[in-house]
Amino acid sequence: MYKRILTIQDISCVGQCSLTVALPILSACGLETVILPSAILSTHTGGFTGFTFRDLTDDLDGIAEHWAKEGIFFDGLYTGYLGSARQIDQVLSIASSRLKEGSPLIVDPAMADNGKLYPGFDEKFVEAMKRLTVKADILLPNITEACFLTGTEYRENYDEAYVKELVEKLAANDRQIVVLTGVGYKEDKTGVVVYENGEMKYYEHDRIAKGCHGTGDVYASAFVGAFVNGKTPYEAAVIAADYTVECIRGTQDDPDHWYGVKFEPQLKKLIDRI
Ligand code: PXL
């Protein structure tokens, strides 16, 4: 079946993250991809200075009202980096009015990494994000975001008990699936935990470079592409992890390419698995 997905996140004009990653990946996965930009930035905020930022909060309601008039509905909604706390209520309203019955709300609470909130985000935003994450069918945080959402102390080194407690606190209800990224128990390894029906599955893979920018968006987009195409959450998590690793491998030897990952040359490998 041909599916129409909506993704709401920012356009960072330069930087290979958010919509400039999600749109090509989801399209390559064979999905009609409708975009709703939450903000427009000249670059992302992770390492560039002096970037411009236009918050599109005031445009969202009008866009959603037009879609309602046109009778446009979606087979899935995937949210990423959002521009303001107020926007989160608009996203909730779009989720409740424009998603076809039974279609998934997939939330990447893109707001933090390496123990810190991204520039421009504060506790108020975290509180607002919690209102969205509790509604998600699938939640895709990294460990830092999981800590902010649950009020847990962030740790660089941890064990399985810490991760188990984190996902259990995070899951808002019995049917919510949590896909926790960047979980590594060994120096040269990282991986992803999929928590579903009270059960935790772990996929470990090589850790290539520390803190590569944009990989969260590459991961989440590939996950959504695979999941909406019928893969189980665990299968989608594995496909997305392998794809992200390939993207990092193809980027790591180029010191000029510090701001993102070269995800385009690896798209064929992703599509072949879907
Ligand atoms: O990759 C997440 C992301 C998305 N959008 C913007 C960002 C970041 C991370 O820093 O700055 C604007």
PDB file of C-alpha atoms and ligand atoms in Angstrom:
ATOM      1  CA  MET A   1       0.000   0.000   0.000  1.00  0.00           C
ATOM      2  CA  TYR A   2       1.195   3.487  -0.872  1.00  0.00           C
ATOM      3  CA  LYS A   3       1.419   5.452   2.388  1.00  0.00           C
ATOM      4  CA  ARG A   4       1.454   9.150   3.166  1.00  0.00           C
ATOM      5  CA  ILE A   5       3.563  10.214   6.115  1.00  0.00           C
ATOM      6  CA  LEU A   6       3.770  13.619   7.749  1.00  0.00           C
ATOM      7  CA  THR A   7       7.001  14.696   9.373  1.00  0.00           C
ATOM      8  CA  ILE A   8       7.253  17.819  11.521  1.00  0.00           C
ATOM      9  CA  GLN A   9      10.732  19.171  12.264  1.00  0.00           C
ATOM     10  CA  ASP A  10      12.930  22.110  11.337  1.00  0.00           C
ATOM     11  CA  ILE A  11      14.701  22.915   8.112  1.00  0.00           C
ATOM     12  CA  SER A  12      18.358  23.477   8.871  1.00  0.00           C
ATOM     13  CA  CYS A  13      19.375  24.701   5.432  1.00  0.00           C
ATOM     14  CA  VAL A  14      22.935  23.460   5.880  1.00  0.00           C
ATOM     15  CA  GLY A  15      23.898  20.619   8.162  1.00  0.00           C
ATOM     16  CA  GLN A  16      22.343  17.312   7.049  1.00  0.00           C
ATOM     17  CA  CYS A  17      19.845  16.966   9.857  1.00  0.00           C
ATOM     18  CA  SER A  18      16.095  17.165  10.466  1.00  0.00           C
ATOM     19  CA  LEU A  19      14.048  17.690   7.280  1.00  0.00           C
ATOM     20  CA  THR A  20      16.960  17.634   4.839  1.00  0.00           C
ATOM     21  CA  VAL A  21      17.577  14.093   6.084  1.00  0.00           C
ATOM     22  CA  ALA A  22      14.030  12.893   6.816  1.00  0.00           C
ATOM     23  CA  LEU A  23      12.508  13.883   3.466  1.00  0.00           C
ATOM     24  CA  PRO A  24      15.035  12.095   1.239  1.00  0.00           C
ATOM     25  CA  ILE A  25      15.205   9.004   3.461  1.00  0.00           C
ATOM     26  CA  LEU A  26      11.440   8.583   3.775  1.00  0.00           C
ATOM     27  CA  SER A  27      10.920   9.239   0.060  1.00  0.00           C
ATOM     28  CA  ALA A  28      13.628   6.708  -0.803  1.00  0.00           C
ATOM     29  CA  CYS A  29      11.755   4.218   1.386  1.00  0.00           C
ATOM     30  CA  GLY A  30       8.789   4.617  -0.973  1.00  0.00           C
ATOM     31  CA  LEU A  31       6.642   6.827   1.256  1.00  0.00           C
ATOM     32  CA  GLU A  32       4.809   9.963   0.178  1.00  0.00           C
ATOM     33  CA  THR A  33       6.385  12.434   2.590  1.00  0.00           C
ATOM     34  CA  VAL A  34       4.528  15.556   3.599  1.00  0.00           C
ATOM     35  CA  ILE A  35       6.626  18.047   5.517  1.00  0.00           C
ATOM     36  CA  LEU A  36       5.684  20.657   8.068  1.00  0.00           C
ATOM     37  CA  PRO A  37       8.703  22.819   8.937  1.00  0.00           C
ATOM     38  CA  SER A  38       8.741  23.873  12.584  1.00  0.00           C
ATOM     39  CA  ALA A  39      11.438  26.508  12.024  1.00  0.00           C
ATOM     40  CA  ILE A  40      13.982  27.532   9.418  1.00  0.00           C
ATOM     41  CA  LEU A  41      17.626  27.905  10.417  1.00  0.00           C
ATOM     42  CA  SER A  42      20.582  28.801   8.229  1.00  0.00           C
ATOM     43  CA  THR A  43      22.451  25.842   9.781  1.00  0.00           C
ATOM     44  CA  HIS A  44      21.851  23.511  12.693  1.00  0.00           C
ATOM     45  CA  THR A  45      22.913  24.683  16.145  1.00  0.00           C
ATOM     46  CA  GLY A  46      25.547  22.048  16.877  1.00  0.00           C
ATOM     47  CA  GLY A  47      28.884  23.670  16.187  1.00  0.00           C
ATOM     48  CA  PHE A  48      27.988  26.556  13.885  1.00  0.00           C
ATOM     49  CA  THR A  49      27.792  30.030  15.404  1.00  0.00           C
ATOM     50  CA  GLY A  50      25.687  32.995  14.294  1.00  0.00           C
ATOM     51  CA  PHE A  51      22.936  30.899  12.717  1.00  0.00           C
ATOM     52  CA  THR A  52      19.595  32.492  11.829  1.00  0.00           C
ATOM     53  CA  PHE A  53      16.405  31.053  13.356  1.00  0.00           C
ATOM     54  CA  ARG A  54      12.882  31.739  12.132  1.00  0.00           C
ATOM     55  CA  ASP A  55      10.255  30.132  14.330  1.00  0.00           C
ATOM     56  CA  LEU A  56       7.245  29.049  12.223  1.00  0.00           C
ATOM     57  CA  THR A  57       4.887  28.503  15.186  1.00  0.00           C
ATOM     58  CA  ASP A  58       2.520  31.189  13.903  1.00  0.00           C
ATOM     59  CA  ASP A  59       2.158  29.413  10.546  1.00  0.00           C
ATOM     60  CA  LEU A  60       1.300  25.941  11.775  1.00  0.00           C
ATOM     61  CA  ASP A  61      -2.374  26.427  12.665  1.00  0.00           C
ATOM     62  CA  GLY A  62      -3.173  27.963   9.265  1.00  0.00           C
ATOM     63  CA  ILE A  63      -1.439  25.109   7.451  1.00  0.00           C
ATOM     64  CA  ALA A  64      -3.290  22.504   9.518  1.00  0.00           C
ATOM     65  CA  GLU A  65      -6.628  24.279   8.946  1.00  0.00           C
ATOM     66  CA  HIS A  66      -6.067  24.229   5.203  1.00  0.00           C
ATOM     67  CA  TRP A  67      -5.310  20.488   5.312  1.00  0.00           C
ATOM     68  CA  ALA A  68      -8.515  19.952   7.289  1.00  0.00           C
ATOM     69  CA  LYS A  69     -10.515  21.812   4.594  1.00  0.00           C
ATOM     70  CA  GLU A  70      -8.861  19.705   1.913  1.00  0.00           C
ATOM     71  CA  GLY A  71      -9.624  16.502   3.843  1.00  0.00           C
ATOM     72  CA  ILE A  72      -5.981  15.459   4.013  1.00  0.00           C
ATOM     73  CA  PHE A  73      -5.093  12.612   6.410  1.00  0.00           C
ATOM     74  CA  PHE A  74      -1.886  10.734   7.154  1.00  0.00           C
ATOM     75  CA  ASP A  75      -0.799   7.116   7.657  1.00  0.00           C
ATOM     76  CA  GLY A  76       1.778   8.173  10.225  1.00  0.00           C
ATOM     77  CA  LEU A  77       3.260  11.197  11.938  1.00  0.00           C
ATOM     78  CA  TYR A  78       6.934  11.448  12.799  1.00  0.00           C
ATOM     79  CA  THR A  79       8.067  14.452  14.830  1.00  0.00           C
ATOM     80  CA  GLY A  80      11.625  15.650  15.398  1.00  0.00           C
ATOM     81  CA  TYR A  81      13.183  18.980  16.408  1.00  0.00           C
ATOM     82  CA  LEU A  82      10.431  21.463  17.283  1.00  0.00           C
ATOM     83  CA  GLY A  83      10.835  25.222  17.426  1.00  0.00           C
ATOM     84  CA  SER A  84       8.929  26.230  20.569  1.00  0.00           C
ATOM     85  CA  ALA A  85       6.970  24.900  23.545  1.00  0.00           C
ATOM     86  CA  ARG A  86       3.721  26.311  22.104  1.00  0.00           C
ATOM     87  CA  GLN A  87       4.304  24.320  18.954  1.00  0.00           C
ATOM     88  CA  ILE A  88       4.002  21.095  20.905  1.00  0.00           C
ATOM     89  CA  ASP A  89       0.308  21.687  21.550  1.00  0.00           C
ATOM     90  CA  GLN A  90      -0.194  22.386  17.853  1.00  0.00           C
ATOM     91  CA  VAL A  91       1.546  19.113  17.020  1.00  0.00           C
ATOM     92  CA  LEU A  92      -0.725  17.276  19.484  1.00  0.00           C
ATOM     93  CA  SER A  93      -3.750  18.790  17.806  1.00  0.00           C
ATOM     94  CA  ILE A  94      -2.510  17.745  14.344  1.00  0.00           C
ATOM     95  CA  ALA A  95      -1.861  14.240  15.651  1.00  0.00           C
ATOM     96  CA  SER A  96      -5.388  13.897  16.990  1.00  0.00           C
ATOM     97  CA  SER A  97      -7.126  15.403  13.950  1.00  0.00           C
ATOM     98  CA  ARG A  98      -5.096  14.385  10.885  1.00  0.00           C
ATOM     99  CA  LEU A  99      -3.895  10.837  11.610  1.00  0.00           C
ATOM    100  CA  LYS A 100      -5.945   8.023  10.108  1.00  0.00           C
ATOM    101  CA  GLU A 101      -7.324   5.640  12.711  1.00  0.00           C
ATOM    102  CA  GLY A 102      -4.649   3.235  13.962  1.00  0.00           C
ATOM    103  CA  SER A 103      -1.781   5.163  12.342  1.00  0.00           C
ATOM    104  CA  PRO A 104       1.335   5.602  14.467  1.00  0.00           C
ATOM    105  CA  LEU A 105       2.610   8.725  16.182  1.00  0.00           C
ATOM    106  CA  ILE A 106       6.385   8.383  16.290  1.00  0.00           C
ATOM    107  CA  VAL A 107       8.170  10.957  18.442  1.00  0.00           C
ATOM    108  CA  ASP A 108      11.875  11.702  18.454  1.00  0.00           C
ATOM    109  CA  PRO A 109      12.154  14.198  21.338  1.00  0.00           C
ATOM    110  CA  ALA A 110      15.108  15.840  19.585  1.00  0.00           C
ATOM    111  CA  MET A 111      16.279  18.319  22.208  1.00  0.00           C
ATOM    112  CA  ALA A 112      19.477  17.079  23.834  1.00  0.00           C
ATOM    113  CA  ASP A 113      22.635  14.988  23.530  1.00  0.00           C
ATOM    114  CA  ASN A 114      25.802  14.229  25.493  1.00  0.00           C
ATOM    115  CA  GLY A 115      24.151  15.189  28.790  1.00  0.00           C
ATOM    116  CA  LYS A 116      23.048  18.662  27.635  1.00  0.00           C
ATOM    117  CA  LEU A 117      20.020  20.362  26.093  1.00  0.00           C
ATOM    118  CA  TYR A 118      20.615  21.840  22.618  1.00  0.00           C
ATOM    119  CA  PRO A 119      21.055  25.646  22.545  1.00  0.00           C
ATOM    120  CA  GLY A 120      17.743  27.466  23.001  1.00  0.00           C
ATOM    121  CA  PHE A 121      15.945  24.707  24.927  1.00  0.00           C
ATOM    122  CA  ASP A 122      15.062  24.937  28.618  1.00  0.00           C
ATOM    123  CA  GLU A 123      13.105  23.120  31.329  1.00  0.00           C
ATOM    124  CA  LYS A 124       9.855  24.646  30.060  1.00  0.00           C
ATOM    125  CA  PHE A 125      10.430  23.025  26.690  1.00  0.00           C
ATOM    126  CA  VAL A 126      11.220  19.689  28.357  1.00  0.00           C
ATOM    127  CA  GLU A 127       7.940  19.902  30.300  1.00  0.00           C
ATOM    128  CA  ALA A 128       6.043  20.611  27.076  1.00  0.00           C
ATOM    129  CA  MET A 129       7.817  17.764  25.283  1.00  0.00           C
ATOM    130  CA  LYS A 130       6.597  15.381  27.989  1.00  0.00           C
ATOM    131  CA  ARG A 131       3.013  16.139  26.900  1.00  0.00           C
ATOM    132  CA  LEU A 132       3.881  14.888  23.417  1.00  0.00           C
ATOM    133  CA  THR A 133       5.978  11.898  24.428  1.00  0.00           C
ATOM    134  CA  VAL A 134       3.202  10.409  26.576  1.00  0.00           C
ATOM    135  CA  LYS A 135       0.971  10.296  23.486  1.00  0.00           C
ATOM    136  CA  ALA A 136       3.542   8.584  21.266  1.00  0.00           C
ATOM    137  CA  ASP A 137       3.042   5.048  20.020  1.00  0.00           C
ATOM    138  CA  ILE A 138       6.785   4.860  19.481  1.00  0.00           C
ATOM    139  CA  LEU A 139       9.313   6.996  21.305  1.00  0.00           C
ATOM    140  CA  LEU A 140      12.849   7.379  19.937  1.00  0.00           C
ATOM    141  CA  PRO A 141      15.070   9.182  22.471  1.00  0.00           C
ATOM    142  CA  ASN A 142      18.787   9.020  23.062  1.00  0.00           C
ATOM    143  CA  ILE A 143      19.985   8.480  26.647  1.00  0.00           C
ATOM    144  CA  THR A 144      20.305  12.210  27.391  1.00  0.00           C
ATOM    145  CA  GLU A 145      16.744  12.890  26.240  1.00  0.00           C
ATOM    146  CA  ALA A 146      15.484   9.915  28.241  1.00  0.00           C
ATOM    147  CA  CYS A 147      17.180  11.375  31.336  1.00  0.00           C
ATOM    148  CA  PHE A 148      15.589  14.806  30.844  1.00  0.00           C
ATOM    149  CA  LEU A 149      12.164  13.261  30.235  1.00  0.00           C
ATOM    150  CA  THR A 150      12.315  11.113  33.362  1.00  0.00           C
ATOM    151  CA  GLY A 151      14.329  13.353  35.705  1.00  0.00           C
ATOM    152  CA  THR A 152      17.116  10.769  35.844  1.00  0.00           C
ATOM    153  CA  GLU A 153      20.754  11.638  36.470  1.00  0.00           C
ATOM    154  CA  TYR A 154      22.776  11.423  33.210  1.00  0.00           C
ATOM    155  CA  ARG A 155      25.710   9.048  33.349  1.00  0.00           C
ATOM    156  CA  GLU A 156      28.543   8.355  30.905  1.00  0.00           C
ATOM    157  CA  ASN A 157      29.016   4.860  32.293  1.00  0.00           C
ATOM    158  CA  TYR A 158      26.117   2.682  33.291  1.00  0.00           C
ATOM    159  CA  ASP A 159      24.902  -0.883  33.393  1.00  0.00           C
ATOM    160  CA  GLU A 160      21.853  -2.780  32.181  1.00  0.00           C
ATOM    161  CA  ALA A 161      19.950  -2.074  35.417  1.00  0.00           C
ATOM    162  CA  TYR A 162      20.272   1.695  34.828  1.00  0.00           C
ATOM    163  CA  VAL A 163      18.999   1.331  31.242  1.00  0.00           C
ATOM    164  CA  LYS A 164      16.133  -0.927  32.313  1.00  0.00           C
ATOM    165  CA  GLU A 165      15.017   1.579  34.917  1.00  0.00           C
ATOM    166  CA  LEU A 166      15.258   4.358  32.345  1.00  0.00           C
ATOM    167  CA  VAL A 167      13.048   2.670  29.730  1.00  0.00           C
ATOM    168  CA  GLU A 168      10.575   1.514  32.346  1.00  0.00           C
ATOM    169  CA  LYS A 169      10.216   5.062  33.658  1.00  0.00           C
ATOM    170  CA  LEU A 170       9.996   6.377  30.121  1.00  0.00           C
ATOM    171  CA  ALA A 171       7.247   4.101  28.805  1.00  0.00           C
ATOM    172  CA  ALA A 172       4.044   6.041  29.395  1.00  0.00           C
ATOM    173  CA  ASN A 173       1.760   3.018  29.182  1.00  0.00           C
ATOM    174  CA  ASP A 174       1.715  -0.718  28.371  1.00  0.00           C
ATOM    175  CA  ARG A 175       1.484  -0.296  24.632  1.00  0.00           C
ATOM    176  CA  GLN A 176       4.095   2.398  24.099  1.00  0.00           C
ATOM    177  CA  ILE A 177       7.263   1.171  22.414  1.00  0.00           C
ATOM    178  CA  VAL A 178      10.553   2.803  23.399  1.00  0.00           C
ATOM    179  CA  VAL A 179      13.565   2.685  21.093  1.00  0.00           C
ATOM    180  CA  LEU A 180      16.510   4.007  23.092  1.00  0.00           C
ATOM    181  CA  THR A 181      19.586   4.867  21.028  1.00  0.00           C
ATOM    182  CA  GLY A 182      23.251   5.219  21.906  1.00  0.00           C
ATOM    183  CA  VAL A 183      23.284   2.480  24.546  1.00  0.00           C
ATOM    184  CA  GLY A 184      26.803   1.093  24.927  1.00  0.00           C
ATOM    185  CA  TYR A 185      28.241  -1.092  27.652  1.00  0.00           C
ATOM    186  CA  LYS A 186      31.735  -1.441  26.144  1.00  0.00           C
ATOM    187  CA  GLU A 187      34.321   1.114  24.998  1.00  0.00           C
ATOM    188  CA  ASP A 188      34.102   0.398  21.244  1.00  0.00           C
ATOM    189  CA  LYS A 189      30.428  -0.604  21.071  1.00  0.00           C
ATOM    190  CA  THR A 190      27.112   1.118  21.120  1.00  0.00           C
ATOM    191  CA  GLY A 191      23.617  -0.061  20.341  1.00  0.00           C
ATOM    192  CA  VAL A 192      19.901   0.295  20.607  1.00  0.00           C
ATOM    193  CA  VAL A 193      17.398  -0.989  23.143  1.00  0.00           C
ATOM    194  CA  VAL A 194      13.872  -1.806  22.020  1.00  0.00           C
ATOM    195  CA  TYR A 195      11.385  -1.956  24.885  1.00  0.00           C
ATOM    196  CA  GLU A 196       8.063  -3.515  23.966  1.00  0.00           C
ATOM    197  CA  ASN A 197       5.417  -5.247  26.090  1.00  0.00           C
ATOM    198  CA  GLY A 198       7.633  -5.015  29.153  1.00  0.00           C
ATOM    199  CA  GLU A 199      10.476  -6.791  27.343  1.00  0.00           C
ATOM    200  CA  MET A 200      13.871  -5.328  26.525  1.00  0.00           C
ATOM    201  CA  LYS A 201      15.798  -6.384  23.397  1.00  0.00           C
ATOM    202  CA  TYR A 202      19.299  -5.101  22.670  1.00  0.00           C
ATOM    203  CA  TYR A 203      21.136  -4.753  19.364  1.00  0.00           C
ATOM    204  CA  GLU A 204      24.823  -4.023  19.803  1.00  0.00           C
ATOM    205  CA  HIS A 205      26.987  -2.665  17.005  1.00  0.00           C
ATOM    206  CA  ASP A 206      30.342  -0.961  16.460  1.00  0.00           C
ATOM    207  CA  ARG A 207      30.848   2.501  17.842  1.00  0.00           C
ATOM    208  CA  ILE A 208      32.840   4.324  15.201  1.00  0.00           C
ATOM    209  CA  ALA A 209      33.091   7.954  16.166  1.00  0.00           C
ATOM    210  CA  LYS A 210      31.975   9.783  19.252  1.00  0.00           C
ATOM    211  CA  GLY A 211      29.174  12.335  18.929  1.00  0.00           C
ATOM    212  CA  CYS A 212      28.742  12.441  15.154  1.00  0.00           C
ATOM    213  CA  HIS A 213      26.235  15.174  14.291  1.00  0.00           C
ATOM    214  CA  GLY A 214      22.851  14.388  12.717  1.00  0.00           C
ATOM    215  CA  THR A 215      23.011  10.661  13.313  1.00  0.00           C
ATOM    216  CA  GLY A 216      19.900  10.783  15.520  1.00  0.00           C
ATOM    217  CA  ASP A 217      17.862  12.104  12.603  1.00  0.00           C
ATOM    218  CA  VAL A 218      19.359   9.629  10.136  1.00  0.00           C
ATOM    219  CA  TYR A 219      18.557   6.845  12.596  1.00  0.00           C
ATOM    220  CA  ALA A 220      14.993   7.972  13.314  1.00  0.00           C
ATOM    221  CA  SER A 221      14.177   8.529   9.627  1.00  0.00           C
ATOM    222  CA  ALA A 222      15.481   5.099   8.630  1.00  0.00           C
ATOM    223  CA  PHE A 223      13.570   3.548  11.527  1.00  0.00           C
ATOM    224  CA  VAL A 224      10.320   5.224  10.421  1.00  0.00           C
ATOM    225  CA  GLY A 225      10.944   4.209   6.780  1.00  0.00           C
ATOM    226  CA  ALA A 226      11.411   0.566   7.762  1.00  0.00           C
ATOM    227  CA  PHE A 227       8.641   0.436  10.374  1.00  0.00           C
ATOM    228  CA  VAL A 228       5.973   2.064   8.202  1.00  0.00           C
ATOM    229  CA  ASN A 229       6.921  -0.438   5.486  1.00  0.00           C
ATOM    230  CA  GLY A 230       5.883  -3.278   7.777  1.00  0.00           C
ATOM    231  CA  LYS A 231       9.030  -4.215   9.701  1.00  0.00           C
ATOM    232  CA  THR A 232       8.647  -4.962  13.409  1.00  0.00           C
ATOM    233  CA  PRO A 233      10.027  -2.328  15.790  1.00  0.00           C
ATOM    234  CA  TYR A 234      13.060  -4.517  16.495  1.00  0.00           C
ATOM    235  CA  GLU A 235      13.702  -5.243  12.797  1.00  0.00           C
ATOM    236  CA  ALA A 236      13.354  -1.533  12.002  1.00  0.00           C
ATOM    237  CA  ALA A 237      15.713  -0.662  14.861  1.00  0.00           C
ATOM    238  CA  VAL A 238      18.358  -3.057  13.504  1.00  0.00           C
ATOM    239  CA  ILE A 239      18.019  -1.855   9.894  1.00  0.00           C
ATOM    240  CA  ALA A 240      18.274   1.773  11.028  1.00  0.00           C
ATOM    241  CA  ALA A 241      21.323   1.011  13.200  1.00  0.00           C
ATOM    242  CA  ASP A 242      23.176  -0.781  10.383  1.00  0.00           C
ATOM    243  CA  TYR A 243      22.359   2.044   7.966  1.00  0.00           C
ATOM    244  CA  THR A 244      23.534   4.731  10.402  1.00  0.00           C
ATOM    245  CA  VAL A 245      26.793   2.857  11.006  1.00  0.00           C
ATOM    246  CA  GLU A 246      27.403   2.687   7.225  1.00  0.00           C
ATOM    247  CA  CYS A 247      26.747   6.437   6.952  1.00  0.00           C
ATOM    248  CA  ILE A 248      29.261   7.194   9.727  1.00  0.00           C
ATOM    249  CA  ARG A 249      31.834   4.828   8.173  1.00  0.00           C
ATOM    250  CA  GLY A 250      31.481   6.700   4.886  1.00  0.00           C
ATOM    251  CA  THR A 251      32.057  10.042   6.610  1.00  0.00           C
ATOM    252  CA  GLN A 252      34.664   9.493   9.305  1.00  0.00           C
ATOM    253  CA  ASP A 253      37.741   9.874   7.089  1.00  0.00           C
ATOM    254  CA  ASP A 254      36.720  13.329   5.869  1.00  0.00           C
ATOM    255  CA  PRO A 255      37.678  15.909   8.534  1.00  0.00           C
ATOM    256  CA  ASP A 256      35.928  18.699   6.575  1.00  0.00           C
ATOM    257  CA  HIS A 257      32.620  16.907   6.957  1.00  0.00           C
ATOM    258  CA  TRP A 258      32.220  17.468  10.708  1.00  0.00           C
ATOM    259  CA  TYR A 259      28.662  18.853  10.625  1.00  0.00           C
ATOM    260  CA  GLY A 260      26.721  15.794   9.472  1.00  0.00           C
ATOM    261  CA  VAL A 261      26.947  12.346   7.905  1.00  0.00           C
ATOM    262  CA  LYS A 262      27.071  11.435   4.233  1.00  0.00           C
ATOM    263  CA  PHE A 263      23.822   9.471   4.260  1.00  0.00           C
ATOM    264  CA  GLU A 264      23.022   9.741   0.541  1.00  0.00           C
ATOM    265  CA  PRO A 265      25.590   7.265  -0.879  1.00  0.00           C
ATOM    266  CA  GLN A 266      24.256   4.557   1.494  1.00  0.00           C
ATOM    267  CA  LEU A 267      20.561   4.937   0.615  1.00  0.00           C
ATOM    268  CA  LYS A 268      20.583   1.975  -1.762  1.00  0.00           C
ATOM    269  CA  LYS A 269      21.754  -0.319   1.065  1.00  0.00           C
ATOM    270  CA  LEU A 270      18.841   0.879   3.175  1.00  0.00           C
ATOM    271  CA  ILE A 271      16.250   0.428   0.447  1.00  0.00           C
ATOM    272  CA  ASP A 272      17.545  -3.080  -0.328  1.00  0.00           C
ATOM    273  CA  ARG A 273      16.581  -4.134   3.213  1.00  0.00           C
ATOM    274  CA  ILE A 274      13.084  -2.671   3.174  1.00  0.00           C
TER     275      ILE A 274
HETATM  276  O1  PXL B   1      19.839  16.759  14.796  1.00  0.00           O
HETATM  277  C1  PXL B   1      19.001  17.395  15.685  1.00  0.00           C
HETATM  278  C2  PXL B   1      18.873  18.847  15.351  1.00  0.00           C
HETATM  279  C3  PXL B   1      17.864  19.266  14.518  1.00  0.00           C
HETATM  280  N1  PXL B   1      17.687  20.563  14.208  1.00  0.00           N
HETATM  281  C4  PXL B   1      18.507  21.509  14.688  1.00  0.00           C
HETATM  282  C5  PXL B   1      19.566  21.160  15.523  1.00  0.00           C
HETATM  283  C6  PXL B   1      19.749  19.793  15.869  1.00  0.00           C
HETATM  284  C7  PXL B   1      20.840  19.428  16.749  1.00  0.00           C
HETATM  285  O2  PXL B   1      21.652  20.184  17.183  1.00  0.00           O
HETATM  286  O3  PXL B   1      20.403  22.112  15.973  1.00  0.00           O
HETATM  287  C8  PXL B   1      18.281  22.934  14.331  1.00  0.00           C
END
